[in-house]
């Protein structure tokens, strides 16, 4: 079978389907190269002294790992000179990173979580990078965070890398979900799964059970029914997985189905949730929907949310269509 590299895939998407233009193709190539560089940095671990804390906190008030900062820098440096972006925003930076005056500006906005699941990095569990691409609104004199505040339906591209036993890049351009595996010998991403579809039913759920006492009633009911297994109202046994790296849990769901829940819980009611809308929930929601799944807060389609702030948090329930729709139905009762 012919080897389809990411570059060839993007060229053919541009040539045959006109769903991307040269600048967006270039943007995806650049981000993929940055993900390769992050994968290499992570792979060195203790040998390069890149594990452990950076001694600083991010805008979320979370202690930053050295690799959070390194990954963020890699993405900024890779993308700022290309002329394809108007600005970038990141979980690790309070305000958007504007393109330096010495470089041309482009029509796209790139927003990312440079190292998702970084609390796992020091214990050698898979982590990843999540990214989302929006168009910069026309006629914006000076790009600020308001330019980013667009609903997830406005995304032109979304993707994530998983730095695990293999390094994977999952990508959607709005025409299906495709997975590329990094060939470390040649240094390029190779198409390994095309048009991924999430099974509509599942027997596997992902949630941090330690928050159970804080959950709202619909989520408590749903999880209790899963735990009741064959003798309960669902009439079948369920399995649980929780990696605490969204990229790993979502890739598993893309591969064999499942439901991922980080619901609103009492201890973070005032924050609106744990996961961030712009660079976790929205890109993952676009990918899940493009693969035939459903992504909701429990009360609203995630992609329809009108953002009010760059680092806004939302509840996230996504994955196999029939399971997510059941949880949404419980919220409506
Ligand atoms: P908890 C990682 O910090 C993250 O943002 C997601 O990748 C992951 O799903 C979640 O938070 C894990 O949260 O509370 O289980 O550590």
XYZ file of C-alpha atoms and ligand atoms in Angstrom:
349
model
C 0.000 0.000 0.000
C 1.373 3.478 -0.880
C 2.688 5.437 2.078
C 0.650 8.628 2.432
C 2.622 11.170 4.436
C 0.891 14.099 6.112
C 2.341 16.392 3.446
C 0.910 14.280 0.595
C -2.449 13.961 2.399
C -2.713 17.749 2.790
C -1.676 18.417 -0.823
C -4.331 15.976 -2.047
C -6.994 17.471 0.245
C -6.133 20.879 -1.222
C -5.979 19.687 -4.842
C -8.881 17.208 -4.898
C -11.344 18.683 -2.395
C -10.393 22.360 -2.119
C -11.198 22.131 1.596
C -7.948 23.784 2.564
C -5.787 26.502 1.092
C -2.001 26.718 0.954
C -1.766 28.800 4.141
C -3.836 26.340 6.188
C -1.882 23.418 4.733
C 1.334 25.224 5.745
C -0.077 25.887 9.250
C -0.840 22.181 9.793
C 2.623 21.196 8.537
C 4.267 23.679 10.915
C 2.208 22.507 13.893
C 3.041 18.876 13.063
C 6.763 19.722 13.014
C 6.391 21.470 16.392
C 4.692 18.327 17.740
C 7.655 16.274 16.511
C 10.018 18.612 18.377
C 7.877 18.343 21.539
C 7.856 14.546 21.202
C 11.668 14.542 21.027
C 11.973 16.868 24.044
C 9.588 14.696 26.093
C 11.359 11.511 25.018
C 14.595 12.690 26.621
C 12.928 13.096 30.058
C 15.371 13.006 32.950
C 18.312 12.659 30.574
C 17.771 16.256 29.453
C 16.674 17.555 32.851
C 13.279 18.587 31.465
C 11.115 16.888 34.068
C 9.695 18.498 37.166
C 8.279 21.917 37.913
C 9.232 25.160 36.218
C 8.731 27.050 39.472
C 5.996 29.202 37.886
C 2.171 29.080 37.684
C 0.050 29.436 34.537
C -2.990 31.636 34.110
C -5.097 28.879 35.636
C -3.010 29.110 38.809
C -1.632 25.633 38.064
C 2.044 24.901 38.692
C 3.793 24.732 35.318
C 6.036 21.822 34.426
C 9.299 22.599 32.631
C 7.893 20.786 29.599
C 4.752 22.971 29.648
C 6.979 25.994 29.133
C 9.270 24.230 26.621
C 6.304 22.962 24.576
C 4.713 26.395 24.557
C 7.952 28.000 23.357
C 8.347 25.387 20.607
C 4.865 26.154 19.247
C 5.345 29.931 19.432
C 8.739 29.890 17.705
C 7.581 27.433 15.025
C 4.538 29.499 14.077
C 5.377 33.178 14.456
C 7.483 33.703 11.271
C 5.356 31.866 8.662
C 2.946 34.639 7.667
C -0.090 32.372 8.151
C -1.206 33.601 11.575
C -2.665 36.798 12.989
C -2.040 35.661 16.575
C -1.741 32.675 18.894
C -3.230 31.885 22.307
C -2.266 29.201 24.779
C -3.281 27.676 28.087
C 0.153 28.765 29.314
C -0.235 32.470 28.505
C -2.772 34.913 29.954
C -2.935 37.035 26.792
C -2.621 36.210 23.098
C 0.844 36.161 21.531
C 0.832 38.681 18.690
C 2.945 38.136 15.594
C 6.106 40.298 15.874
C 6.079 43.294 13.499
C 9.112 41.899 11.631
C 6.971 39.050 10.304
C 3.940 39.151 7.942
C 0.535 38.374 9.406
C -1.974 35.871 8.077
C -5.679 35.148 8.315
C -5.649 32.406 10.960
C -5.712 32.272 14.752
C -4.045 29.289 16.447
C -5.008 28.360 20.001
C -3.498 25.436 21.861
C -2.841 23.507 25.012
C 0.853 22.840 24.406
C 1.139 19.954 26.839
C -2.165 18.437 27.885
C -2.007 16.103 30.878
C 1.337 17.465 32.009
C 0.687 16.282 35.575
C 1.393 12.843 34.079
C 4.709 13.747 32.482
C 6.844 13.042 35.563
C 5.345 9.545 35.873
C 5.856 8.634 32.204
C 2.185 8.474 31.192
C 1.033 9.615 27.732
C 0.514 13.364 27.300
C -0.250 15.461 24.249
C -0.783 18.734 22.439
C -4.264 19.990 21.494
C -4.786 22.718 18.866
C -7.607 24.599 17.204
C -7.598 26.930 14.187
C -9.994 29.849 13.665
C -10.129 32.604 11.054
C -9.209 36.047 12.354
C -12.260 38.321 11.985
C -11.965 40.751 9.049
C -10.806 44.301 9.635
C -9.491 43.773 13.156
C -7.034 46.653 13.668
C -5.212 45.054 16.578
C -5.826 41.411 17.462
C -6.765 40.871 21.073
C -8.450 38.031 22.942
C -11.861 39.112 21.631
C -10.840 37.960 18.127
C -10.597 34.415 19.533
C -14.044 34.436 21.164
C -15.822 32.509 18.401
C -18.046 29.429 18.850
C -16.454 26.070 18.124
C -18.525 25.771 14.940
C -16.186 28.425 13.489
C -13.110 26.181 13.749
C -11.578 25.413 10.330
C -9.268 22.744 11.716
C -8.636 20.909 14.987
C -6.186 18.266 16.071
C -4.154 16.728 18.809
C -0.909 14.839 19.215
C -0.483 11.960 21.643
C 3.063 11.403 22.932
C 2.760 7.753 23.956
C 4.296 4.433 22.892
C 3.978 5.972 19.428
C 3.583 9.630 18.608
C 0.251 10.182 16.849
C -1.339 13.180 15.190
C -5.148 13.191 14.960
C -6.517 15.813 12.553
C -9.791 17.079 11.156
C -10.178 19.734 8.460
C -13.954 19.458 8.653
C -14.024 16.464 6.304
C -13.602 13.472 8.611
C -11.003 12.523 11.219
C -7.652 11.036 10.259
C -4.713 9.704 12.289
C -1.030 9.886 11.387
C 1.761 7.957 13.108
C 5.243 9.450 13.408
C 7.846 7.396 11.546
C 10.867 8.286 13.653
C 13.367 6.940 11.100
C 12.134 9.209 8.304
C 10.858 11.926 10.647
C 7.479 12.282 8.951
C 3.873 11.543 9.966
C 2.288 8.695 7.953
C -1.479 8.229 7.468
C -2.472 5.165 9.518
C -6.236 5.636 10.046
C -8.579 7.484 7.638
C -12.168 8.576 8.308
C -12.277 7.316 11.886
C -15.781 6.555 13.201
C -16.696 6.301 16.895
C -18.991 3.294 17.630
C -22.416 4.645 18.662
C -22.599 2.268 21.652
C -19.978 1.374 24.234
C -19.284 -0.495 27.457
C -16.445 1.792 28.571
C -16.581 5.083 30.460
C -13.927 7.565 31.551
C -14.434 9.802 34.567
C -12.456 10.807 37.675
C -14.500 8.877 40.256
C -12.881 10.744 43.181
C -15.209 13.670 42.380
C -18.403 11.569 42.720
C -19.648 13.350 45.857
C -19.561 16.682 43.972
C -21.492 15.582 40.860
C -24.916 16.884 39.855
C -27.812 14.404 40.070
C -28.023 13.499 36.322
C -24.341 12.477 36.235
C -24.624 10.619 39.548
C -27.633 8.706 38.199
C -25.864 7.870 34.933
C -22.671 6.597 36.591
C -24.596 4.660 39.270
C -26.462 2.848 36.480
C -23.186 1.929 34.770
C -21.764 0.659 38.077
C -24.913 -1.435 38.676
C -23.885 -3.466 35.614
C -25.859 -6.465 34.361
C -28.185 -6.528 37.402
C -28.930 -2.807 36.994
C -31.129 -0.834 34.563
C -28.501 -1.011 31.804
C -28.497 -4.815 31.800
C -24.785 -5.007 30.968
C -21.444 -4.607 32.707
C -19.244 -1.570 31.978
C -15.479 -1.022 32.196
C -13.735 2.156 33.351
C -10.571 3.879 32.159
C -9.193 7.260 33.357
C -5.743 8.279 32.069
C -6.054 11.907 33.257
C -4.652 12.970 29.885
C -7.615 13.987 27.751
C -5.673 13.250 24.547
C -5.169 9.617 25.594
C -8.780 9.113 26.694
C -10.168 10.728 23.536
C -7.862 8.714 21.245
C -9.064 5.506 22.935
C -12.672 6.593 22.355
C -11.926 7.339 18.679
C -10.395 3.883 18.394
C -12.899 1.659 20.246
C -15.727 3.871 21.476
C -16.478 5.108 24.981
C -17.772 8.094 26.880
C -15.556 10.729 28.544
C -16.997 12.897 31.282
C -15.527 15.850 33.129
C -18.843 17.196 34.423
C -19.548 20.293 36.408
C -18.937 19.501 40.027
C -19.667 21.332 43.262
C -16.039 22.084 44.059
C -15.523 24.048 40.837
C -19.058 25.398 40.303
C -17.782 28.999 40.324
C -15.154 28.246 37.658
C -17.669 26.644 35.276
C -15.835 23.340 35.029
C -12.338 21.851 34.825
C -11.601 21.738 31.105
C -10.964 24.810 28.978
C -13.356 25.611 26.151
C -11.059 27.198 23.550
C -8.165 24.722 23.540
C -9.519 21.503 25.035
C -13.308 21.201 24.726
C -13.806 22.882 21.318
C -11.084 21.083 19.326
C -11.997 17.739 20.885
C -15.695 18.397 20.246
C -15.041 19.120 16.563
C -13.008 15.924 16.244
C -15.596 13.793 18.083
C -18.499 15.157 16.008
C -16.550 14.694 12.771
C -16.103 11.037 13.828
C -19.852 10.543 14.389
C -19.838 11.128 18.152
C -21.546 13.744 20.344
C -19.961 16.451 22.534
C -22.093 18.284 25.100
C -21.872 20.104 28.418
C -24.883 17.989 29.396
C -27.122 20.963 28.689
C -25.668 22.410 25.465
C -23.729 21.312 22.361
C -20.147 22.357 23.108
C -19.529 23.736 19.607
C -22.490 26.129 19.976
C -21.160 27.839 23.110
C -20.473 31.536 22.604
C -17.187 32.071 24.487
C -17.031 34.936 26.989
C -13.341 34.643 27.875
C -10.187 33.119 26.436
C -9.611 30.695 29.333
C -13.258 29.890 29.966
C -13.988 26.451 31.458
C -16.914 24.170 30.613
C -18.252 20.754 31.580
C -17.386 18.119 28.955
C -19.311 14.936 28.122
C -18.258 13.424 24.786
C -17.915 10.189 22.861
C -20.256 7.421 21.685
C -23.466 9.014 20.412
C -26.034 6.889 22.241
C -24.324 7.180 25.622
C -23.787 10.959 25.481
C -27.395 11.438 24.333
C -28.542 9.408 27.342
C -26.622 11.693 29.730
C -28.060 14.768 27.981
C -31.561 13.284 28.348
C -30.993 12.815 32.094
C -30.045 16.492 32.373
C -33.327 17.416 30.742
C -35.461 15.400 33.137
P -7.948 15.297 36.936
C -5.135 17.391 32.308
O -4.709 18.282 33.327
C -6.591 17.701 32.025
O -6.725 19.019 31.607
C -7.119 16.724 30.985
O -6.169 16.354 30.059
C -7.579 15.542 31.833
O -8.640 14.829 31.234
C -8.020 16.202 33.134
O -7.363 17.485 33.205
C -7.605 15.385 34.339
O -8.154 15.998 35.481
O -8.822 16.152 37.851
O -8.425 13.877 36.821
O -6.469 15.405 37.217
